[in-house]
mmCIF file of C-alpha atoms in Angstrom:
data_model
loop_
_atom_site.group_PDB
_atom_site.id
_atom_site.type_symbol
_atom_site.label_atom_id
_atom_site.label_comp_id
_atom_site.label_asym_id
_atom_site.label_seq_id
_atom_site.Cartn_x
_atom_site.Cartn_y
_atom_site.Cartn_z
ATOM 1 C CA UNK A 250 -17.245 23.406 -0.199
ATOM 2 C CA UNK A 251 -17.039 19.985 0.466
ATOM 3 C CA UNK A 252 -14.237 18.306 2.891
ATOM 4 C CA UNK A 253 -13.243 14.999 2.606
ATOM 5 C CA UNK A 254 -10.742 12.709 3.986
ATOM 6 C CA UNK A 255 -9.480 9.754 2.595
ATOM 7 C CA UNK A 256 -9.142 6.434 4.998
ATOM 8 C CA UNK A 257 -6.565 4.245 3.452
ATOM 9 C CA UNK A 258 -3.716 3.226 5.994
ATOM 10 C CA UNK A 259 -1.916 4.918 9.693
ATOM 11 C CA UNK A 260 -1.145 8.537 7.999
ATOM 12 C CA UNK A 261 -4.793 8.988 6.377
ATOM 13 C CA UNK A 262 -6.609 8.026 9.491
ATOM 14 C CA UNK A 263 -4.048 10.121 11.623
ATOM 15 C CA UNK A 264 -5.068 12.782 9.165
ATOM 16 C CA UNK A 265 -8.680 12.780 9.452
ATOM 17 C CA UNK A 266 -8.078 12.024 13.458
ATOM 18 C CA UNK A 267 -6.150 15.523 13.481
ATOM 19 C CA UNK A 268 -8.251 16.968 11.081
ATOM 20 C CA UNK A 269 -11.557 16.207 13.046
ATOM 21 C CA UNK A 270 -10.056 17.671 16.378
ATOM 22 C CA UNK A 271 -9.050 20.953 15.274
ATOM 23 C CA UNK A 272 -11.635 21.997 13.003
ATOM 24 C CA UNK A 273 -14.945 19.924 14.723
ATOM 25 C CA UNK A 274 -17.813 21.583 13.035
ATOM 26 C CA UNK A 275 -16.893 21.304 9.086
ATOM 27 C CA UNK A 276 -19.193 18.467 7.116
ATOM 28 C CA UNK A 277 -16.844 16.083 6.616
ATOM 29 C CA UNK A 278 -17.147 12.946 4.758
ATOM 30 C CA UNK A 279 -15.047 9.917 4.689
ATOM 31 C CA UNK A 280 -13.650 7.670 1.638
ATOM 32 C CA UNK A 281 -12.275 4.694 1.537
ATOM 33 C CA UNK A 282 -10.968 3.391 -1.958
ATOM 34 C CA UNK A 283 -11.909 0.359 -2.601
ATOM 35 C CA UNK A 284 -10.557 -1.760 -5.423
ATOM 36 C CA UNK A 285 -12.046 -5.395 -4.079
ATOM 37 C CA UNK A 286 -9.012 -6.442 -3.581
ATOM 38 C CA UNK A 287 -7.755 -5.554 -0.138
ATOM 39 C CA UNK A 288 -6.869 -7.850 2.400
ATOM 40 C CA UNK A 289 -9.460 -9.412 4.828
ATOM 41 C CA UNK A 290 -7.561 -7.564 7.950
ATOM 42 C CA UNK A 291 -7.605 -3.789 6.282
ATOM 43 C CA UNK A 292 -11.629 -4.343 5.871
ATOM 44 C CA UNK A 293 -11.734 -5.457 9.571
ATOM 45 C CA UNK A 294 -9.753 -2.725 10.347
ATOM 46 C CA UNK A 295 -12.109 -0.008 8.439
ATOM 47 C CA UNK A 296 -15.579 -1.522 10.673
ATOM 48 C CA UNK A 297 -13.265 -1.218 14.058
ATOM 49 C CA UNK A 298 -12.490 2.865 12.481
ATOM 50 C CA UNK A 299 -16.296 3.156 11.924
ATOM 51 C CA UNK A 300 -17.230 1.929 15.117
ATOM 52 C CA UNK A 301 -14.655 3.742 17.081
ATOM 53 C CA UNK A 302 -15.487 7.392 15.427
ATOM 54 C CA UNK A 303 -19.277 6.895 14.681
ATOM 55 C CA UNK A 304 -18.055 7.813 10.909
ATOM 56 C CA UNK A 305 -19.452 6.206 8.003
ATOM 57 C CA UNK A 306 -16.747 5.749 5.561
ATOM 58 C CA UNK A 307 -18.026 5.526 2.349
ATOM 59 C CA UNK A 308 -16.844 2.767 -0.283
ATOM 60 C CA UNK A 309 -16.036 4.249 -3.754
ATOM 61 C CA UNK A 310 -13.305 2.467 -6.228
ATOM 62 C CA UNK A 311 -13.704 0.661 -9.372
ATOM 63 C CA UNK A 312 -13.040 -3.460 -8.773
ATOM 64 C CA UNK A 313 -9.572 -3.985 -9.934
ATOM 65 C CA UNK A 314 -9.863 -7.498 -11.478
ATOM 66 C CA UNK A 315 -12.994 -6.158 -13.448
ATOM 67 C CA UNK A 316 -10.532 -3.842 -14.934
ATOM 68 C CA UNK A 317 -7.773 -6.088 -15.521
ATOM 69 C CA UNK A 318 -10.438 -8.309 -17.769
ATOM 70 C CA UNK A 319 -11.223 -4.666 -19.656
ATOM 71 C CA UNK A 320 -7.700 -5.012 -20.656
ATOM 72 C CA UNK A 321 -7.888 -8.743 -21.886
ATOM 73 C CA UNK A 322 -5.176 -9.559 -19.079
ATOM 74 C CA UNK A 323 -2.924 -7.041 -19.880
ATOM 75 C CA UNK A 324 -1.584 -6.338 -16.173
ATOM 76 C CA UNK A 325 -0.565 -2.984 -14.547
ATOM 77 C CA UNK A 326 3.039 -2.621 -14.096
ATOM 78 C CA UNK A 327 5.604 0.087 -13.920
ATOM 79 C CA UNK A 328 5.245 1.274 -17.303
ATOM 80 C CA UNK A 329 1.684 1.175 -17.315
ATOM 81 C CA UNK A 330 0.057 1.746 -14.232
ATOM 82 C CA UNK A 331 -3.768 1.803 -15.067
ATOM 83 C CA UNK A 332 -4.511 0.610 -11.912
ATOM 84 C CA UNK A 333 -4.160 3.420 -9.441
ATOM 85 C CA UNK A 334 -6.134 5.711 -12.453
ATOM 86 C CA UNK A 335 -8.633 3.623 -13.522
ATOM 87 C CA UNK A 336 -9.372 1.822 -10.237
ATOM 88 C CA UNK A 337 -8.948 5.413 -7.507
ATOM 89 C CA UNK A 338 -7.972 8.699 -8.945
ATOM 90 C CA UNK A 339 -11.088 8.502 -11.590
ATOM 91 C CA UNK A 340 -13.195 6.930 -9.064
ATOM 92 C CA UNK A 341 -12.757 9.465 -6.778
ATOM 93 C CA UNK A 342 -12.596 12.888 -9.209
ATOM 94 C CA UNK A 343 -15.699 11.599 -10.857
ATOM 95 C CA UNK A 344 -17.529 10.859 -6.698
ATOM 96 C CA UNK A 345 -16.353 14.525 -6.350
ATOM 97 C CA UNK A 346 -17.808 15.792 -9.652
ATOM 98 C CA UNK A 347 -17.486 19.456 -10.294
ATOM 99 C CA UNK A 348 -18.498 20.660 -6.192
ATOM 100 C CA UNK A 349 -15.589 22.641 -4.800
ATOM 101 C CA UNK A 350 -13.585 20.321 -2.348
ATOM 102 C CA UNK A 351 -10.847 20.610 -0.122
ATOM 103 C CA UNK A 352 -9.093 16.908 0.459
ATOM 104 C CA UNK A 353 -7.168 16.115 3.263
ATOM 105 C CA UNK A 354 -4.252 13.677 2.247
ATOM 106 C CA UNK A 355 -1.796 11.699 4.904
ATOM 107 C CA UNK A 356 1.553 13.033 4.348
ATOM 108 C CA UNK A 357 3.773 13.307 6.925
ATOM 109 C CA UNK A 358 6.002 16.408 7.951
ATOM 110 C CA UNK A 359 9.076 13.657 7.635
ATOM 111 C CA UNK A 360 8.212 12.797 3.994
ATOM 112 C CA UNK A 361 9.999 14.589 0.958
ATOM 113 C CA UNK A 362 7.426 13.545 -2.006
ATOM 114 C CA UNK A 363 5.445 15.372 -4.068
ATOM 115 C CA UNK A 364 1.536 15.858 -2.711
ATOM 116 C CA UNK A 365 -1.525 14.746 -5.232
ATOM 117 C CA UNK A 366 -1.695 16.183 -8.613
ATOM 118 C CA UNK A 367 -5.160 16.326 -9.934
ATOM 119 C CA UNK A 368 -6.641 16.003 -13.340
ATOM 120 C CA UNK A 369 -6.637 19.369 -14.833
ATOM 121 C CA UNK A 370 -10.375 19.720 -14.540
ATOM 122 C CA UNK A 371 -11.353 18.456 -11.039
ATOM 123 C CA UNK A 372 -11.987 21.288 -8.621
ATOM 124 C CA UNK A 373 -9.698 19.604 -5.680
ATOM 125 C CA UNK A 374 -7.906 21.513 -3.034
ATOM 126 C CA UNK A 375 -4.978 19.267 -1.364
ATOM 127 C CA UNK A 376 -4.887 19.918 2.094
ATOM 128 C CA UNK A 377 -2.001 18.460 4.305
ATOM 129 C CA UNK A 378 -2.936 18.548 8.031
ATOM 130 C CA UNK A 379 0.315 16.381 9.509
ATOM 131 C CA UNK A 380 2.603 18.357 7.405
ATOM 132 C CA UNK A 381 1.257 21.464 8.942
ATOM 133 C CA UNK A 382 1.315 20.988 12.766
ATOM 134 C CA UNK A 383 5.211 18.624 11.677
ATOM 135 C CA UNK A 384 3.868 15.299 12.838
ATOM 136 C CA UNK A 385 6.032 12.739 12.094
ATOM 137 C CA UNK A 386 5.830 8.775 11.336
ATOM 138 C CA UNK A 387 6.444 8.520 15.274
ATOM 139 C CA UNK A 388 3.957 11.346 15.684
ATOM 140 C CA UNK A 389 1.311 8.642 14.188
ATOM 141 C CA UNK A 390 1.802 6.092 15.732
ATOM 142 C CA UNK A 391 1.445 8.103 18.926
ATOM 143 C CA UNK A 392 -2.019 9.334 17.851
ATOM 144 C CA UNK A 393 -3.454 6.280 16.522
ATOM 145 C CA UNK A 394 -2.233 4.517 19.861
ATOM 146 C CA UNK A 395 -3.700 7.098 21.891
ATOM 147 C CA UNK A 396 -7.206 6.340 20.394
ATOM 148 C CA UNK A 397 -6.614 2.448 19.922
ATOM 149 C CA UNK A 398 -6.769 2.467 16.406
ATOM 150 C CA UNK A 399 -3.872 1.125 15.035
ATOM 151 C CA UNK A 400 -3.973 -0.223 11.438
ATOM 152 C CA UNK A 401 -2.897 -4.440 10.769
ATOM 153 C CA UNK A 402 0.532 -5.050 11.971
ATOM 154 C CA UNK A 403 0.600 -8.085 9.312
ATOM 155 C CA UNK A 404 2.948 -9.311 12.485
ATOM 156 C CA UNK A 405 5.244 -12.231 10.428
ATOM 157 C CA UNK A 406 5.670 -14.203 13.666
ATOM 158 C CA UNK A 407 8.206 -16.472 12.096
ATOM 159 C CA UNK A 408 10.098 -13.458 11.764
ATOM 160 C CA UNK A 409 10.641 -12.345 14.651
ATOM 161 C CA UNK A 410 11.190 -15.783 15.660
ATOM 162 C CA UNK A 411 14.390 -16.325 13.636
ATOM 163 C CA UNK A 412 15.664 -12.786 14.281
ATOM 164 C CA UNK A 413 15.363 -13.357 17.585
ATOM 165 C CA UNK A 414 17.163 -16.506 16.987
ATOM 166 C CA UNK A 415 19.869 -14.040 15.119
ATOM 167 C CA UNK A 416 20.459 -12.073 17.948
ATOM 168 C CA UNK A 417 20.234 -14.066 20.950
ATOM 169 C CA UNK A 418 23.263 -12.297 22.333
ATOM 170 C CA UNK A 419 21.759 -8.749 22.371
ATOM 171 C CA UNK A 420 19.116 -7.180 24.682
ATOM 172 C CA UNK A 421 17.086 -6.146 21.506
ATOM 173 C CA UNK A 422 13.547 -5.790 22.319
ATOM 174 C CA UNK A 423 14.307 -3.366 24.944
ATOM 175 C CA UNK A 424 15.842 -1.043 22.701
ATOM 176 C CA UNK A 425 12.893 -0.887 20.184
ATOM 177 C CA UNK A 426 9.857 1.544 20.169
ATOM 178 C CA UNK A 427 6.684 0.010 19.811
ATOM 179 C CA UNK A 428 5.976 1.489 16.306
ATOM 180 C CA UNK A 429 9.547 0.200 15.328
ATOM 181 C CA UNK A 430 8.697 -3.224 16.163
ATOM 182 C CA UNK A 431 5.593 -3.096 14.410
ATOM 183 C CA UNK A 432 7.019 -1.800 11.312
ATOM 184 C CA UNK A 433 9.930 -4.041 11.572
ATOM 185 C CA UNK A 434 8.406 -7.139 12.079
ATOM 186 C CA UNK A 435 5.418 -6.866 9.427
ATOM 187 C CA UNK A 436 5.081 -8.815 6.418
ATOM 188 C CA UNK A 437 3.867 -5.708 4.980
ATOM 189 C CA UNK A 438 5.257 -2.432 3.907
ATOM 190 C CA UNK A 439 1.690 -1.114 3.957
ATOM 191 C CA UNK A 440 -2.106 -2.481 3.841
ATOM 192 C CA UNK A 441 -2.163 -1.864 -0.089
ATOM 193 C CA UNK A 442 -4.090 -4.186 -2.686
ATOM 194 C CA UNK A 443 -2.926 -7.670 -2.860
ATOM 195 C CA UNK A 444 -2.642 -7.363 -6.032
ATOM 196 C CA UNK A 445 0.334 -4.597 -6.381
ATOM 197 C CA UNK A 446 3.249 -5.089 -8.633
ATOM 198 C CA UNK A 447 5.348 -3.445 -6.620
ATOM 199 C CA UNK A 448 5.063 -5.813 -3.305
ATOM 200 C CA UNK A 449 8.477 -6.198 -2.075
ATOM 201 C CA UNK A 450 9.975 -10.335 -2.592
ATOM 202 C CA UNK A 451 9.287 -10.561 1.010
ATOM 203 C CA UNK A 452 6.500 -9.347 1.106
ATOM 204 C CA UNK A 453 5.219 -12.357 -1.825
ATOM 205 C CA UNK A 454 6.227 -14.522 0.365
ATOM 206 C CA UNK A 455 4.335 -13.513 3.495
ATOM 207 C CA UNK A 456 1.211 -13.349 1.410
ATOM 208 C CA UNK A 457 1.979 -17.133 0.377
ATOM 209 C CA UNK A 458 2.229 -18.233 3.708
ATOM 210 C CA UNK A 459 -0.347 -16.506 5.349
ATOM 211 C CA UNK A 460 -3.421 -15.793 2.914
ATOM 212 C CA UNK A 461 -2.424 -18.605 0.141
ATOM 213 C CA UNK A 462 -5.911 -18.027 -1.584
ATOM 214 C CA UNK A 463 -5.328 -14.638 -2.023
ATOM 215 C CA UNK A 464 -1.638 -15.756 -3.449
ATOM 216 C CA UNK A 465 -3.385 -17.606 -5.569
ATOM 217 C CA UNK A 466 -5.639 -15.526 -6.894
ATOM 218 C CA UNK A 467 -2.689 -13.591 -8.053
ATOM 219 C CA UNK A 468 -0.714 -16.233 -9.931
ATOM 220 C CA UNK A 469 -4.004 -16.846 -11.742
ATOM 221 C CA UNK A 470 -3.608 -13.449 -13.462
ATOM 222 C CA UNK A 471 -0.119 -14.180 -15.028
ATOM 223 C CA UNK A 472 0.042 -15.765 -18.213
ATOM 224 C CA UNK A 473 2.474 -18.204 -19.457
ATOM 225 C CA UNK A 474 4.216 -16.682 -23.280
ATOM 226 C CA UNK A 475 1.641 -19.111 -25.112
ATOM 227 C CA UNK A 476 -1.162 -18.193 -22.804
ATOM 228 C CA UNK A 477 -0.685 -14.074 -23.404
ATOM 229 C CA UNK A 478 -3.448 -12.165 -24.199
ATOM 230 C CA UNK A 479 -4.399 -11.038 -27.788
ATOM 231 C CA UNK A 480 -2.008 -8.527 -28.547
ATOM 232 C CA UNK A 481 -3.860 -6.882 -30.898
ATOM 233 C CA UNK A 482 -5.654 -5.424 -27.931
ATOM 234 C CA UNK A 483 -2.847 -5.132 -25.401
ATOM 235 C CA UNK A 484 -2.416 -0.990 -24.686
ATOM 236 C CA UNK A 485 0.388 0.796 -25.664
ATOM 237 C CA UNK A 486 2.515 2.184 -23.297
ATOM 238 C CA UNK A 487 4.432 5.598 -24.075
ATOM 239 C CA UNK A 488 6.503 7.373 -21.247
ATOM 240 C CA UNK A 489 4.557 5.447 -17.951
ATOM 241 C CA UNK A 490 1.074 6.856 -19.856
ATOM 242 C CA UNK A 491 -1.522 4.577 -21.112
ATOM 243 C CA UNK A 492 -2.731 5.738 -24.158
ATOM 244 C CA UNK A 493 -4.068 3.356 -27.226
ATOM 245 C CA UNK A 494 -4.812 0.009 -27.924
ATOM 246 C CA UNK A 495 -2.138 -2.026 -30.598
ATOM 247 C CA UNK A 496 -0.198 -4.591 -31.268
ATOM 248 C CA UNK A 497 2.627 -4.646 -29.460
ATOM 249 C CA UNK A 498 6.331 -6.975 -30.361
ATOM 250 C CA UNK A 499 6.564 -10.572 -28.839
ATOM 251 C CA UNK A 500 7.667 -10.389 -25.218
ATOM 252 C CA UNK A 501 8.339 -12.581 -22.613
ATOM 253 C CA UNK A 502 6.299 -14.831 -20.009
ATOM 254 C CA UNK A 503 3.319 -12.304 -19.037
ATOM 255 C CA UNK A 504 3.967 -11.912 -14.974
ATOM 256 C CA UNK A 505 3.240 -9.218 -12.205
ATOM 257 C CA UNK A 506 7.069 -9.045 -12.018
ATOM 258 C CA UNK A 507 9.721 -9.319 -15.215
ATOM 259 C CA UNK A 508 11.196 -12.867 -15.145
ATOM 260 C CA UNK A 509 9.400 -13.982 -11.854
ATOM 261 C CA UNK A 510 6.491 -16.321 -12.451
ATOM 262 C CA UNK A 511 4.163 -16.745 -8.969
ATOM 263 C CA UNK A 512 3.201 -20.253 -9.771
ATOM 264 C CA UNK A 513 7.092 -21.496 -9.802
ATOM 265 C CA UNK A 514 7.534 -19.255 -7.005
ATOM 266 C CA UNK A 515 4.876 -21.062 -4.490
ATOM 267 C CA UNK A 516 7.056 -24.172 -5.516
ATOM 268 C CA UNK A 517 10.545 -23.272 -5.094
ATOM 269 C CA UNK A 518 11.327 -23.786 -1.320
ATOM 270 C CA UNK A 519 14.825 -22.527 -1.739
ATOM 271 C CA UNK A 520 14.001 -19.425 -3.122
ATOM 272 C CA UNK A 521 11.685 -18.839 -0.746
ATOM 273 C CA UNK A 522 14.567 -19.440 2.005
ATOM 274 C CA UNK A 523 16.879 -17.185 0.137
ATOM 275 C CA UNK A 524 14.191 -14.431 0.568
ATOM 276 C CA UNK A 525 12.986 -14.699 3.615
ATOM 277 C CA UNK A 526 17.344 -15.138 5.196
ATOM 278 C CA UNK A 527 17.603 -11.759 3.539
ATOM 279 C CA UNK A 528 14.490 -10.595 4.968
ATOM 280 C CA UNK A 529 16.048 -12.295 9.168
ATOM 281 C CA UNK A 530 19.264 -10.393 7.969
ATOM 282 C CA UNK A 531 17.928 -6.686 6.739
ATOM 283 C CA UNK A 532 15.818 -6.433 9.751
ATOM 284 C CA UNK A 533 18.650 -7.928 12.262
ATOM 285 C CA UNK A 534 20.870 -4.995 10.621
ATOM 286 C CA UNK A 535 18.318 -2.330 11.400
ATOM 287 C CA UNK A 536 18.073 -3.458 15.183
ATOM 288 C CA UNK A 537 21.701 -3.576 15.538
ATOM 289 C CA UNK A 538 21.886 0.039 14.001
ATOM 290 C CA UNK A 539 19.147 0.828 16.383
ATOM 291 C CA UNK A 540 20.799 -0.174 19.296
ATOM 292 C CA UNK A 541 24.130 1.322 18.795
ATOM 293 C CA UNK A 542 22.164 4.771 18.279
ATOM 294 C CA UNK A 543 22.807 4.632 14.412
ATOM 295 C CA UNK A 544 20.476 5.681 11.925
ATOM 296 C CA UNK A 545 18.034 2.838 10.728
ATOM 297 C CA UNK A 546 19.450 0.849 8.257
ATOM 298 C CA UNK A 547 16.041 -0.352 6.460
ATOM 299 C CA UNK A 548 13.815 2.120 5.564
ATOM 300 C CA UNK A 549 10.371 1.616 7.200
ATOM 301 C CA UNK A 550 8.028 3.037 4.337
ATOM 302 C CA UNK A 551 9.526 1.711 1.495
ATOM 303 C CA UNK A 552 9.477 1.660 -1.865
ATOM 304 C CA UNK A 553 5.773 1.327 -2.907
ATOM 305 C CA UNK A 554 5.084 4.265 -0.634
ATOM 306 C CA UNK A 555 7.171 6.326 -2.978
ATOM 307 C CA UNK A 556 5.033 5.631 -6.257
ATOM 308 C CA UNK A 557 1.955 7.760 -7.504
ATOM 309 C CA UNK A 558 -0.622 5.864 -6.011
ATOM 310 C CA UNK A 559 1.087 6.000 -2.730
ATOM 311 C CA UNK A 560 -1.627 8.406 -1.288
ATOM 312 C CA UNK A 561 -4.726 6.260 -1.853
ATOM 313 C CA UNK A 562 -3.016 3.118 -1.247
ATOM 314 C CA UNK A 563 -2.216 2.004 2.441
ATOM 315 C CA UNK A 564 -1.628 5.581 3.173
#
């Protein structure tokens, strides 16, 4: 029986951290999935794990813009999310082969969500060590700090510059936690791929002003309507499942996000402002709730941690 745990994000390495403790003397191994695509901070972070834990973590993943290409430019999106298959869950099922393993996934004992679901073939055991002993997001934070190995904070300085600016009148940093802040004040919701479709507007804009190569690399992929790929080869899409390759009706400018083209974005100064005032106002909300002992108004795993890929991404 093999065991391995996957190193993606806080919960996975809290996972492997807790994991590791408890049961010392099982031959674990250690997986990181690696699309090529990650940002330069998360592979920092992964050497500073390694050396840390004297773990090797081993590098398996398919290269995600090598895919993309085997699709002609046809990009992953909500109805057709070949990425996290193609590029992790077959990566990993096929590293795995047909040896018995039990895998140790990050979820948290505060997270309603379904665990992994594997092919119907692969001889995986989920196993879900912070559910089990109820460690909670706070619970991770205070293991990871304990052993000094936080994941990126993405900090957005600018941020926390204007919502300071916001709330001058209040005595706000006193009231937060340290994970709070961290979470609060990221330009992040987690250290996914670069390339996700499901990166918050913020979250766009934070990658344009802090890694504007990266940004860049992005826009390349998105093609203008006379620039779209042959459609003749473009897959077709039935109920969120990728299934054939066919034509498929004329459509609209070819983007990571319907009717929001990167390229005009990086230009557009005052949509950028509109974004990032509603970023200064959502996170001035949730401090205010904070303080007056309300629950938080802005949800600190969000949205992309709520999609099928959310265990191997950032996790």
């Amino acid at each position: 029986m093999r065991h391995v745990c996957l190193i993606s994000g806080k919960d996975s390495l809290a996972t492997a951290l807790l994991q590791t403790t408890h049961r010392p003397n099982l031959p674990y191994e250690f997986v990181f999935n690696d699309v090529g695509c990650e940002l330069p901070e998360t592979y920092a972070w992964l050497g500073s794990v390694e050396a840390a834990t004297g773990w090797t973590i081993e590098r398996i993943g398919q290269p995600l813009e090598t895919i993309i290409e085997g699709y002609n430019g046809f990009l992953p999106g909500q109805r057709s999310r070949y990425c996290t298959r193609e590029a992790k869950i077959q990566p990993l099922e096929r590293w795995l082969g047909k040896t018995p393993a039990i895998v140790y996934y990050g979820l948290r004992a505060d997270e309603n969500r379904t665990g992994y679901v594997p092919l119907a073939d692969a001889m995986i055991t989920p196993a879900y060590p912070l559910q089990d002993a109820g460690i909670d997001l706070q619970g991770v934070y205070s293991i990871l700090t304990a052993q000094n190995l936080l994941p990126p904070s993405f900090h957005w300085q600018r941020l926390e510059d204007a919502v300071s600016d916001r709330l001058c009148d209040f005595d706000w940093q006193s009231a937060l936690q340290p994970w709070q802040r961290r979470s609060l004040f990221s330009g992040r919701s987690r250290g996914n791929c670069y390339l996700c479709f499901y990166q918050g507007q913020y979250e766009l804009l934070w990658l344009l002003e802090t890694h504007p190569d990266l940004f860049s690399k992005m826009a390349a992929f998105e093609k203008t309507k006379e620039q779209q790929p042959d459609r003749k080869r473009q897959p077709k899409v039935v109920q969120g499942n990728l299934l054939t390759l066919e034509t498929v009706p004329e459509s609209k400018a070819y983007t990571w996000r319907d009717g929001y083209n990167l390229t005009e974005f990086a230009s557009d100064k005052s949509r950028q402002k509109q974004i990032f005032d509603r970023r200064v106002k959502e996170v001035s909300t949730a401090i205010l709730s904070i303080i007056q002992s309300q629950s938080l108004g802005l949800a600190l795993d969000t949205e992309i941690a709520l999609t099928s890929c959310g265990l191997l991404c950032g996790k």
